[in-house]
PDB file of C-alpha atoms in Angstrom:
ATOM      1  CA  UNK A   1       4.130  17.333   7.338  1.00  0.00           C
ATOM      2  CA  UNK A   2       3.319  15.545   4.140  1.00  0.00           C
ATOM      3  CA  UNK A   3       2.096  17.929   1.409  1.00  0.00           C
ATOM      4  CA  UNK A   4       1.074  15.004  -0.810  1.00  0.00           C
ATOM      5  CA  UNK A   5      -1.269  13.737   1.934  1.00  0.00           C
ATOM      6  CA  UNK A   6      -2.849  17.194   2.275  1.00  0.00           C
ATOM      7  CA  UNK A   7      -3.425  17.365  -1.486  1.00  0.00           C
ATOM      8  CA  UNK A   8      -4.977  13.878  -1.428  1.00  0.00           C
ATOM      9  CA  UNK A   9      -7.246  14.962   1.432  1.00  0.00           C
ATOM     10  CA  UNK A  10      -8.417  18.049  -0.501  1.00  0.00           C
ATOM     11  CA  UNK A  11      -9.140  15.851  -3.543  1.00  0.00           C
ATOM     12  CA  UNK A  12     -11.085  13.407  -1.347  1.00  0.00           C
ATOM     13  CA  UNK A  13     -13.163  16.237   0.145  1.00  0.00           C
ATOM     14  CA  UNK A  14     -14.044  17.394  -3.375  1.00  0.00           C
ATOM     15  CA  UNK A  15     -14.948  13.839  -4.379  1.00  0.00           C
ATOM     16  CA  UNK A  16     -17.158  13.329  -1.319  1.00  0.00           C
ATOM     17  CA  UNK A  17     -18.802  16.784  -1.188  1.00  0.00           C
ATOM     18  CA  UNK A  18     -18.605  18.058  -4.770  1.00  0.00           C
ATOM     19  CA  UNK A  19     -17.103  21.344  -3.522  1.00  0.00           C
ATOM     20  CA  UNK A  20     -13.958  22.670  -5.179  1.00  0.00           C
ATOM     21  CA  UNK A  21     -11.276  23.693  -2.683  1.00  0.00           C
ATOM     22  CA  UNK A  22      -8.199  25.563  -3.883  1.00  0.00           C
ATOM     23  CA  UNK A  23      -4.901  26.478  -2.267  1.00  0.00           C
ATOM     24  CA  UNK A  24      -4.939  29.960  -0.786  1.00  0.00           C
ATOM     25  CA  UNK A  25      -2.428  32.774  -1.212  1.00  0.00           C
ATOM     26  CA  UNK A  26      -1.801  32.128  -4.894  1.00  0.00           C
ATOM     27  CA  UNK A  27      -2.108  34.383  -7.941  1.00  0.00           C
ATOM     28  CA  UNK A  28      -4.300  31.902  -9.833  1.00  0.00           C
ATOM     29  CA  UNK A  29      -7.779  33.144 -10.747  1.00  0.00           C
ATOM     30  CA  UNK A  30     -10.571  32.064  -8.407  1.00  0.00           C
ATOM     31  CA  UNK A  31     -13.038  29.438  -9.649  1.00  0.00           C
ATOM     32  CA  UNK A  32     -16.761  30.209  -9.918  1.00  0.00           C
ATOM     33  CA  UNK A  33     -18.637  30.607  -6.622  1.00  0.00           C
ATOM     34  CA  UNK A  34     -19.135  28.708  -4.357  1.00  0.00           C
ATOM     35  CA  UNK A  35     -15.687  27.336  -3.584  1.00  0.00           C
ATOM     36  CA  UNK A  36     -13.342  26.753  -0.660  1.00  0.00           C
ATOM     37  CA  UNK A  37      -9.805  27.827   0.105  1.00  0.00           C
ATOM     38  CA  UNK A  38      -7.268  26.108   2.335  1.00  0.00           C
ATOM     39  CA  UNK A  39      -4.122  27.540   3.905  1.00  0.00           C
ATOM     40  CA  UNK A  40      -1.528  25.704   5.952  1.00  0.00           C
ATOM     41  CA  UNK A  41      -1.258  28.295   8.725  1.00  0.00           C
ATOM     42  CA  UNK A  42       1.043  26.332  11.065  1.00  0.00           C
ATOM     43  CA  UNK A  43       3.112  23.696   9.238  1.00  0.00           C
ATOM     44  CA  UNK A  44       4.926  22.457  12.369  1.00  0.00           C
ATOM     45  CA  UNK A  45       3.858  22.729  15.998  1.00  0.00           C
ATOM     46  CA  UNK A  46       6.428  20.998  18.169  1.00  0.00           C
ATOM     47  CA  UNK A  47       5.234  18.207  20.437  1.00  0.00           C
ATOM     48  CA  UNK A  48       6.429  17.532  23.949  1.00  0.00           C
ATOM     49  CA  UNK A  49       9.974  16.320  24.512  1.00  0.00           C
ATOM     50  CA  UNK A  50      12.647  15.589  21.952  1.00  0.00           C
ATOM     51  CA  UNK A  51      11.120  12.483  20.412  1.00  0.00           C
ATOM     52  CA  UNK A  52      12.165   8.873  20.946  1.00  0.00           C
ATOM     53  CA  UNK A  53      15.439   7.503  19.589  1.00  0.00           C
ATOM     54  CA  UNK A  54      15.888   3.763  19.088  1.00  0.00           C
ATOM     55  CA  UNK A  55      18.718   1.746  17.636  1.00  0.00           C
ATOM     56  CA  UNK A  56      18.245  -1.460  15.701  1.00  0.00           C
ATOM     57  CA  UNK A  57      20.173  -3.820  13.437  1.00  0.00           C
ATOM     58  CA  UNK A  58      19.117  -5.133  10.037  1.00  0.00           C
ATOM     59  CA  UNK A  59      21.517  -7.757   8.721  1.00  0.00           C
ATOM     60  CA  UNK A  60      25.031  -6.411   9.356  1.00  0.00           C
ATOM     61  CA  UNK A  61      23.985  -2.759   9.442  1.00  0.00           C
ATOM     62  CA  UNK A  62      23.051  -0.705  12.495  1.00  0.00           C
ATOM     63  CA  UNK A  63      20.493   2.087  12.296  1.00  0.00           C
ATOM     64  CA  UNK A  64      19.195   4.799  14.550  1.00  0.00           C
ATOM     65  CA  UNK A  65      15.591   5.976  14.255  1.00  0.00           C
ATOM     66  CA  UNK A  66      14.081   9.128  15.742  1.00  0.00           C
ATOM     67  CA  UNK A  67      10.288   9.277  16.078  1.00  0.00           C
ATOM     68  CA  UNK A  68       8.376  12.391  17.056  1.00  0.00           C
ATOM     69  CA  UNK A  69       4.784  13.543  17.142  1.00  0.00           C
ATOM     70  CA  UNK A  70       3.896  17.049  16.041  1.00  0.00           C
ATOM     71  CA  UNK A  71       0.844  19.019  14.959  1.00  0.00           C
ATOM     72  CA  UNK A  72      -0.026  21.223  12.010  1.00  0.00           C
ATOM     73  CA  UNK A  73      -2.985  23.484  11.313  1.00  0.00           C
ATOM     74  CA  UNK A  74      -4.984  23.993   8.118  1.00  0.00           C
ATOM     75  CA  UNK A  75      -7.463  26.852   7.838  1.00  0.00           C
ATOM     76  CA  UNK A  76     -10.499  26.477   5.554  1.00  0.00           C
ATOM     77  CA  UNK A  77     -12.642  29.357   4.237  1.00  0.00           C
ATOM     78  CA  UNK A  78     -15.680  29.039   1.970  1.00  0.00           C
ATOM     79  CA  UNK A  79     -16.820  31.744  -0.438  1.00  0.00           C
ATOM     80  CA  UNK A  80     -20.235  32.259  -2.048  1.00  0.00           C
ATOM     81  CA  UNK A  81     -22.583  34.987  -3.267  1.00  0.00           C
ATOM     82  CA  UNK A  82     -24.530  34.992   0.004  1.00  0.00           C
ATOM     83  CA  UNK A  83     -23.792  34.328   3.652  1.00  0.00           C
ATOM     84  CA  UNK A  84     -26.198  31.373   3.909  1.00  0.00           C
ATOM     85  CA  UNK A  85     -24.328  29.417   1.238  1.00  0.00           C
ATOM     86  CA  UNK A  86     -20.967  30.080   2.892  1.00  0.00           C
ATOM     87  CA  UNK A  87     -22.333  28.700   6.168  1.00  0.00           C
ATOM     88  CA  UNK A  88     -23.783  25.673   4.372  1.00  0.00           C
ATOM     89  CA  UNK A  89     -20.516  24.837   2.563  1.00  0.00           C
ATOM     90  CA  UNK A  90     -18.427  25.327   5.704  1.00  0.00           C
ATOM     91  CA  UNK A  91     -20.817  23.059   7.619  1.00  0.00           C
ATOM     92  CA  UNK A  92     -20.664  20.422   4.878  1.00  0.00           C
ATOM     93  CA  UNK A  93     -16.848  20.205   4.985  1.00  0.00           C
ATOM     94  CA  UNK A  94     -16.811  20.482   8.807  1.00  0.00           C
ATOM     95  CA  UNK A  95     -19.063  17.405   8.886  1.00  0.00           C
ATOM     96  CA  UNK A  96     -16.687  15.641   6.489  1.00  0.00           C
ATOM     97  CA  UNK A  97     -13.963  15.878   9.130  1.00  0.00           C
ATOM     98  CA  UNK A  98     -16.360  14.597  11.809  1.00  0.00           C
ATOM     99  CA  UNK A  99     -17.691  11.588   9.905  1.00  0.00           C
ATOM    100  CA  UNK A 100     -17.276  11.039   6.140  1.00  0.00           C
ATOM    101  CA  UNK A 101     -13.512  11.578   6.145  1.00  0.00           C
ATOM    102  CA  UNK A 102     -12.650   9.524   9.224  1.00  0.00           C
ATOM    103  CA  UNK A 103     -11.652   6.407   7.287  1.00  0.00           C
ATOM    104  CA  UNK A 104      -9.494   8.430   4.872  1.00  0.00           C
ATOM    105  CA  UNK A 105      -7.778  10.254   7.748  1.00  0.00           C
ATOM    106  CA  UNK A 106      -7.023   7.008   9.581  1.00  0.00           C
ATOM    107  CA  UNK A 107      -5.632   5.398   6.404  1.00  0.00           C
ATOM    108  CA  UNK A 108      -3.181   8.314   6.060  1.00  0.00           C
ATOM    109  CA  UNK A 109      -1.931   7.749   9.622  1.00  0.00           C
ATOM    110  CA  UNK A 110      -2.927  11.197  10.877  1.00  0.00           C
ATOM    111  CA  UNK A 111      -5.406  12.215  13.552  1.00  0.00           C
ATOM    112  CA  UNK A 112      -7.533  15.271  14.156  1.00  0.00           C
ATOM    113  CA  UNK A 113      -6.238  16.932  17.317  1.00  0.00           C
ATOM    114  CA  UNK A 114      -8.728  19.817  17.197  1.00  0.00           C
ATOM    115  CA  UNK A 115     -11.611  20.762  14.918  1.00  0.00           C
ATOM    116  CA  UNK A 116     -12.490  24.416  15.392  1.00  0.00           C
ATOM    117  CA  UNK A 117     -15.874  26.082  15.311  1.00  0.00           C
ATOM    118  CA  UNK A 118     -17.316  27.515  12.114  1.00  0.00           C
ATOM    119  CA  UNK A 119     -16.839  31.292  12.204  1.00  0.00           C
ATOM    120  CA  UNK A 120     -17.936  34.239  10.092  1.00  0.00           C
ATOM    121  CA  UNK A 121     -14.943  35.538   8.151  1.00  0.00           C
ATOM    122  CA  UNK A 122     -16.830  37.996   5.951  1.00  0.00           C
ATOM    123  CA  UNK A 123     -14.863  41.089   4.929  1.00  0.00           C
ATOM    124  CA  UNK A 124     -15.935  44.429   3.498  1.00  0.00           C
ATOM    125  CA  UNK A 125     -14.157  45.314   0.248  1.00  0.00           C
ATOM    126  CA  UNK A 126     -14.476  48.965  -0.844  1.00  0.00           C
ATOM    127  CA  UNK A 127     -18.122  48.801  -2.001  1.00  0.00           C
ATOM    128  CA  UNK A 128     -19.295  45.272  -1.291  1.00  0.00           C
ATOM    129  CA  UNK A 129     -18.949  42.342   1.076  1.00  0.00           C
ATOM    130  CA  UNK A 130     -16.924  39.207   0.428  1.00  0.00           C
ATOM    131  CA  UNK A 131     -18.973  36.535   2.183  1.00  0.00           C
ATOM    132  CA  UNK A 132     -17.062  33.705   3.784  1.00  0.00           C
ATOM    133  CA  UNK A 133     -17.249  31.299   6.692  1.00  0.00           C
ATOM    134  CA  UNK A 134     -14.524  28.968   7.832  1.00  0.00           C
ATOM    135  CA  UNK A 135     -12.821  26.904  10.488  1.00  0.00           C
ATOM    136  CA  UNK A 136      -9.405  25.539  11.420  1.00  0.00           C
ATOM    137  CA  UNK A 137      -8.371  21.901  11.738  1.00  0.00           C
ATOM    138  CA  UNK A 138      -5.331  20.856  13.719  1.00  0.00           C
ATOM    139  CA  UNK A 139      -3.843  17.476  12.857  1.00  0.00           C
ATOM    140  CA  UNK A 140      -1.448  15.269  14.810  1.00  0.00           C
ATOM    141  CA  UNK A 141       1.129  13.377  12.774  1.00  0.00           C
ATOM    142  CA  UNK A 142       4.266  11.322  13.274  1.00  0.00           C
ATOM    143  CA  UNK A 143       7.654  11.972  11.729  1.00  0.00           C
ATOM    144  CA  UNK A 144      10.388   9.348  11.486  1.00  0.00           C
ATOM    145  CA  UNK A 145      14.011   9.912  10.607  1.00  0.00           C
ATOM    146  CA  UNK A 146      16.462   7.052  10.069  1.00  0.00           C
ATOM    147  CA  UNK A 147      20.212   7.156   9.769  1.00  0.00           C
ATOM    148  CA  UNK A 148      22.776   4.436   9.329  1.00  0.00           C
ATOM    149  CA  UNK A 149      25.379   4.176  12.056  1.00  0.00           C
ATOM    150  CA  UNK A 150      28.881   4.004  10.676  1.00  0.00           C
ATOM    151  CA  UNK A 151      30.273   1.713  13.356  1.00  0.00           C
ATOM    152  CA  UNK A 152      28.820  -0.238  16.211  1.00  0.00           C
ATOM    153  CA  UNK A 153      30.058  -2.631  18.841  1.00  0.00           C
ATOM    154  CA  UNK A 154      28.129  -5.849  19.339  1.00  0.00           C
ATOM    155  CA  UNK A 155      29.675  -6.947  22.668  1.00  0.00           C
ATOM    156  CA  UNK A 156      32.296  -5.668  25.016  1.00  0.00           C
ATOM    157  CA  UNK A 157      34.266  -7.917  27.307  1.00  0.00           C
ATOM    158  CA  UNK A 158      34.974  -5.920  30.432  1.00  0.00           C
ATOM    159  CA  UNK A 159      36.712  -8.789  32.137  1.00  0.00           C
ATOM    160  CA  UNK A 160      35.741 -10.095  35.495  1.00  0.00           C
ATOM    161  CA  UNK A 161      33.135 -12.783  35.880  1.00  0.00           C
TER     162      UNK A 161
END
């Protein structure tokens, strides 16, 4: 998972929609309503298998590369003074993932594996309601790891023909 890519995506959503989205579960003061919050709820969901391992040579050096696909989930919630505005803001960002953000997402070499439904996440706090609606987005990404092999054998003569 690439945190820098997630931060770039949040900035792009703000640029395209005008809605401020902040990182959740922090002690920073909340911005003025309406605003959105994102949380990375599942940073790594293992894919099938162990990934693919390939060996290759560059110049006189041998390398081994492991490639795997995995998923991660980001949860979005939108806050406002009334329930209608929370639905509207959630819908606006939901639509960003369906259309406006497609080019950005493709450029970052990630894919949307699942875009959840918009749900009411309103909570009752002591004497008033905290209005919010939200949805989850699951992304599919690729991870590559490369290591240099210390020694390798180019050919082996086993004798015979």
